[in-house]
CSV table of C-alpha atoms in Angstrom, one decimal:
chain,number,residue,atom,x,y,z
A,25,MET,CA,128.2,92.7,-116.6
A,26,GLU,CA,128.9,91.7,-113.0
A,27,TYR,CA,132.0,90.3,-111.3
A,28,ASP,CA,130.6,86.8,-111.2
A,29,ASP,CA,130.2,86.9,-115.0
A,30,HIS,CA,133.8,88.0,-115.3
A,31,ILE,CA,135.1,85.0,-113.3
A,32,HIS,CA,133.2,82.6,-115.6
A,33,ASN,CA,133.9,84.3,-118.9
A,34,ASP,CA,136.0,82.8,-121.7
A,35,PRO,CA,139.1,85.0,-122.2
A,36,ALA,CA,138.3,88.4,-123.6
A,37,ARG,CA,141.2,88.3,-125.9
A,38,THR,CA,143.2,85.5,-127.5
A,39,ILE,CA,147.0,85.3,-126.8
A,40,TYR,CA,147.9,83.0,-129.6
A,41,LYS,CA,147.2,83.7,-133.2
A,42,ARG,CA,148.4,81.5,-136.1
A,43,GLY,CA,151.5,82.9,-137.8
A,44,LEU,CA,152.7,84.9,-134.7
A,45,GLN,CA,155.7,83.7,-132.8
A,46,LYS,CA,154.5,85.0,-129.4
A,47,LYS,CA,155.3,82.5,-126.7
A,48,VAL,CA,152.3,81.0,-124.9
A,49,ASN,CA,152.5,79.2,-121.5
A,50,ARG,CA,149.7,76.7,-121.1
A,51,GLN,CA,149.0,75.3,-117.6
A,52,ALA,CA,146.2,73.5,-115.8
A,53,CYS,CA,144.9,75.2,-112.7
A,54,ARG,CA,142.4,73.7,-110.1
A,55,LYS,CA,141.0,77.2,-109.4
A,56,ALA,CA,140.3,78.0,-113.1
A,57,ALA,CA,138.0,76.5,-115.7
A,58,GLY,CA,140.2,74.5,-117.9
A,59,ILE,CA,143.6,75.4,-119.2
A,60,VAL,CA,145.1,78.8,-118.5
A,61,ASP,CA,147.1,80.5,-121.2
A,62,THR,CA,149.7,83.1,-120.1
A,63,GLU,CA,152.1,85.3,-122.1
A,64,CYS,CA,155.2,85.0,-120.0
A,65,ASN,CA,156.8,83.2,-117.0
A,66,GLY,CA,155.8,86.2,-114.8
A,67,GLU,CA,152.1,85.6,-115.4
A,68,SER,CA,152.6,81.8,-115.1
A,69,ILE,CA,154.0,82.1,-111.5
A,70,ILE,CA,151.1,84.3,-110.6
A,71,VAL,CA,148.8,81.5,-111.5
A,72,VAL,CA,150.9,79.0,-109.5
A,73,ALA,CA,151.0,81.3,-106.4
A,74,ALA,CA,147.2,81.9,-106.6
A,75,GLU,CA,146.6,78.2,-106.7
A,76,VAL,CA,148.6,77.7,-103.5
A,77,ASP,CA,147.2,80.8,-101.8
A,78,PRO,CA,144.3,79.9,-99.5
A,79,ARG,CA,142.8,83.4,-99.9
A,80,VAL,CA,142.0,82.8,-103.6
A,81,ARG,CA,138.9,80.7,-104.4
A,82,ARG,CA,138.8,81.0,-108.2
A,83,LEU,CA,140.6,82.8,-111.0
A,84,ALA,CA,140.2,83.6,-114.7
A,85,PRO,CA,142.6,84.9,-117.3
A,86,GLN,CA,141.9,88.0,-119.5
A,87,PRO,CA,138.4,88.1,-117.9
A,88,VAL,CA,136.9,91.2,-119.5
A,89,THR,CA,137.7,94.2,-121.6
A,90,PHE,CA,136.9,97.6,-120.1
A,91,ASP,CA,136.3,100.9,-121.9
A,92,LEU,CA,137.9,103.0,-119.2
A,93,ASN,CA,136.4,106.2,-120.7
A,94,THR,CA,132.9,105.0,-119.8
A,95,GLY,CA,133.4,102.1,-117.4
A,96,GLU,CA,131.5,99.8,-119.7
A,97,SER,CA,132.7,96.2,-119.8
A,98,PHE,CA,132.7,93.7,-122.7
A,99,SER,CA,133.0,89.9,-122.7
A,100,LYS,CA,135.3,90.1,-125.7
A,101,LYS,CA,137.7,92.8,-126.8
A,102,SER,CA,136.2,92.3,-130.3
A,103,ASP,CA,132.8,93.2,-128.9
A,104,LEU,CA,134.1,96.6,-127.9
A,105,LYS,CA,135.6,97.2,-131.3
A,106,GLU,CA,132.3,96.2,-132.9
A,107,ALA,CA,130.4,98.5,-130.7
A,108,VAL,CA,132.3,101.6,-131.9
A,109,LEU,CA,132.7,100.4,-135.5
A,110,GLY,CA,131.7,103.2,-137.9
A,111,THR,CA,131.9,105.9,-135.3
A,112,ARG,CA,134.6,108.5,-134.5
A,113,TYR,CA,134.6,107.5,-130.9
A,114,LYS,CA,138.0,106.1,-129.7
A,115,PRO,CA,137.5,103.8,-126.6
A,116,TRP,CA,140.2,103.4,-123.9
A,117,ALA,CA,140.4,99.6,-124.0
A,118,TYR,CA,142.0,97.7,-121.1
A,119,THR,CA,142.0,93.9,-120.5
A,120,PRO,CA,143.4,92.9,-117.1
A,121,ASP,CA,145.6,89.7,-117.0
A,122,PHE,CA,143.4,88.0,-114.4
A,123,ILE,CA,140.5,88.3,-112.0
A,124,PHE,CA,140.6,86.6,-108.6
A,125,GLN,CA,137.6,85.7,-106.6
A,126,LEU,CA,138.7,85.7,-102.9
A,127,VAL,CA,137.2,83.5,-100.2
A,128,ASN,CA,136.0,86.6,-98.4
A,129,GLY,CA,133.8,87.4,-101.4
A,130,GLN,CA,135.9,90.2,-102.9
A,131,TYR,CA,137.1,90.4,-106.5
A,132,VAL,CA,140.5,91.6,-107.5
A,133,TYR,CA,141.9,92.3,-110.9
A,134,VAL,CA,145.6,91.5,-111.4
A,135,GLU,CA,148.2,92.8,-113.9
A,136,GLY,CA,151.5,91.0,-114.1
A,137,LYS,CA,154.4,92.7,-115.8
A,138,HIS,CA,158.2,93.0,-115.3
A,139,SER,CA,159.1,96.0,-113.3
A,140,HIS,CA,161.1,97.3,-116.4
A,141,TRP,CA,157.9,97.3,-118.4
A,142,PHE,CA,156.2,99.5,-115.8
A,143,ARG,CA,159.2,101.9,-115.7
A,144,SER,CA,159.0,102.1,-119.5
A,145,ASN,CA,155.3,102.6,-119.6
A,146,LEU,CA,154.6,105.2,-117.0
A,147,GLU,CA,151.3,106.0,-118.6
A,148,PHE,CA,150.0,102.7,-117.1
A,149,SER,CA,149.5,104.5,-113.8
A,150,ARG,CA,146.5,106.2,-115.5
A,151,VAL,CA,145.0,102.8,-116.1
A,152,ALA,CA,145.4,101.8,-112.4
A,153,ARG,CA,143.9,105.2,-111.4
A,154,ALA,CA,141.0,104.8,-113.8
A,155,MET,CA,140.2,101.3,-112.5
A,156,GLY,CA,140.1,102.6,-109.0
A,157,GLU,CA,137.8,105.5,-109.9
A,158,LEU,CA,135.5,103.0,-111.5
A,159,GLY,CA,135.4,101.1,-108.2
A,160,HIS,CA,137.6,98.2,-109.2
A,161,ARG,CA,140.6,96.9,-107.3
A,162,LEU,CA,143.6,96.4,-109.5
A,163,ILE,CA,146.9,95.0,-108.1
A,164,LEU,CA,150.2,95.1,-109.9
A,165,VAL,CA,152.5,92.1,-109.6
A,166,THR,CA,156.1,92.2,-110.8
A,167,GLU,CA,159.1,89.7,-110.7
A,168,THR,CA,160.2,91.3,-107.4
A,169,THR,CA,157.3,89.6,-105.6
A,170,PHE,CA,159.0,86.2,-106.1
A,171,THR,CA,162.4,84.9,-105.2
A,172,ARG,CA,164.1,82.0,-107.0
A,173,ALA,CA,163.1,79.8,-104.1
A,174,HIS,CA,159.5,80.9,-104.4
A,175,HIS,CA,159.4,79.7,-108.0
A,176,ARG,CA,160.6,76.2,-107.0
A,177,ASN,CA,158.6,75.9,-103.8
A,178,LEU,CA,155.3,77.1,-105.1
A,179,ARG,CA,155.5,74.8,-108.0
A,180,ILE,CA,156.2,71.9,-105.7
A,181,LEU,CA,153.4,72.7,-103.3
A,182,ARG,CA,150.8,73.1,-106.1
A,183,THR,CA,151.3,69.5,-107.0
A,184,LEU,CA,150.7,68.3,-103.5
A,185,GLN,CA,147.5,70.1,-102.5
A,186,ASN,CA,145.5,66.9,-102.5
A,187,ARG,CA,147.7,65.2,-99.9
A,188,HIS,CA,146.1,64.8,-96.5
A,189,LEU,CA,147.3,63.7,-93.1
A,190,THR,CA,145.8,60.7,-91.4
A,191,PRO,CA,143.9,61.7,-88.2
A,192,GLU,CA,146.7,60.1,-86.1
A,193,ARG,CA,149.5,62.0,-87.9
A,194,HIS,CA,147.5,65.2,-87.7
A,195,ALA,CA,147.1,64.8,-84.0
A,196,TRP,CA,150.8,64.0,-83.5
A,197,ILE,CA,152.0,67.0,-85.5
A,198,ASP,CA,149.4,69.3,-83.8
A,199,THR,CA,150.5,68.3,-80.3
A,200,GLN,CA,154.0,66.8,-80.4
A,201,PHE,CA,155.8,68.6,-83.2
A,202,PRO,CA,158.8,70.6,-81.7
A,203,GLN,CA,158.6,74.4,-81.8
A,204,SER,CA,161.4,74.4,-84.4
A,205,LEU,CA,162.9,71.7,-86.5
A,206,SER,CA,164.6,71.2,-89.8
A,207,PHE,CA,162.9,69.3,-92.6
A,208,GLY,CA,165.7,66.7,-92.5
A,209,GLU,CA,165.4,66.2,-88.7
A,210,ALA,CA,161.6,65.8,-89.0
A,211,ARG,CA,162.1,63.0,-91.4
A,212,ARG,CA,165.1,61.3,-89.7
A,213,SER,CA,164.0,61.6,-86.1
A,214,PHE,CA,160.2,61.3,-86.4
A,215,GLY,CA,159.6,59.5,-89.7
A,216,VAL,CA,157.6,62.4,-91.1
A,217,THR,CA,157.5,62.1,-94.9
A,218,GLY,CA,157.9,65.0,-97.4
A,219,SER,CA,154.2,64.7,-98.4
A,220,GLU,CA,153.1,64.9,-94.8
A,221,ILE,CA,155.2,68.0,-94.2
A,222,CYS,CA,153.6,69.6,-97.3
A,223,ALA,CA,150.2,68.6,-96.1
A,224,ALA,CA,150.9,70.1,-92.7
A,225,LEU,CA,152.1,73.3,-94.4
A,226,PHE,CA,148.7,73.6,-96.2
A,227,GLU,CA,146.8,72.8,-93.0
A,228,GLY,CA,148.7,75.5,-91.0
A,229,LEU,CA,150.1,73.0,-88.5
A,230,ILE,CA,153.7,74.0,-89.4
A,231,ALA,CA,155.2,76.9,-91.4
A,232,THR,CA,158.3,77.9,-93.3
A,233,ASP,CA,159.6,80.9,-95.2
A,234,LEU,CA,159.1,79.9,-98.8
A,235,SER,CA,161.2,82.8,-100.0
A,236,LEU,CA,164.6,81.7,-98.6
A,237,THR,CA,165.7,78.3,-100.0
A,238,ALA,CA,164.2,75.4,-101.9
A,239,LEU,CA,162.4,72.9,-99.7
A,240,GLY,CA,164.9,70.4,-98.5
A,241,ASP,CA,166.6,68.9,-95.5
A,242,ARG,CA,167.9,72.2,-94.2
A,243,THR,CA,164.5,74.0,-94.5
A,244,LYS,CA,163.5,75.3,-91.0
A,245,LEU,CA,160.0,74.3,-89.9
A,246,VAL,CA,158.2,76.0,-87.0
A,247,ARG,CA,154.8,75.4,-85.4
A,248,ALA,CA,152.1,77.5,-87.0
A,249,ASP,CA,149.1,76.9,-84.8
A,250,GLY,CA,146.7,77.3,-87.7
A,251,ASP,CA,148.4,80.3,-89.4
A,252,VAL,CA,148.7,79.8,-93.2
A,253,SER,CA,150.3,83.2,-94.0
A,254,HIS,CA,153.4,81.5,-95.3
A,255,LEU,CA,151.3,80.5,-98.3
A,256,GLN,CA,150.2,84.0,-99.0
A,257,VAL,CA,152.8,85.3,-101.3
A,258,LEU,CA,150.7,87.6,-103.5
A,259,PRO,CA,150.0,91.2,-102.4
A,260,LEU,CA,146.3,90.7,-102.0
């Protein structure tokens, strides 16, 4: 099974089962096929951040189950169980939370957990090491990646990705926007709307630090000259 298969797979395992009280977060994502189910808010914000991040082309949740003993991959966790049914062999099963296809052609597996979980499950370092030895890149994302402002700002931006600047507005921001200006000043002095500011953030015309405060009148905006690193929150 190749990476391209993983990105188009149905989830390798099902989060929700009837009769269980496990919480499921369901969210639409433009970079995924259909609805994405996640197990916690930590995984949910990873999906939001990936949707905003220009480095990520596509993503898929629970994309594949690996037997880390052999490196073999299975479309479903149940397929691995069935493959060893009736034998004494005990597989080392691991299903990553996500796979990201990046715009540079690389594929990255992502595991999202609270830092307390990693501290309480030190043996997970063996999983990360085994994935690397098999030639797969696995990144770990915890709650420390995101500030409170990140949660608000990324969720706002993801809803405004389809907003575009008119050619005239684009040219004005590109050539006339001051080197540094607050969100409120841009609106009051130059009539720039909130949607236009968000569109300019996506186009790399202006930038702001999304980690500091929720987007508002006091948000500091600076000229970006095509740099979109302010949207790259994930440690890719």
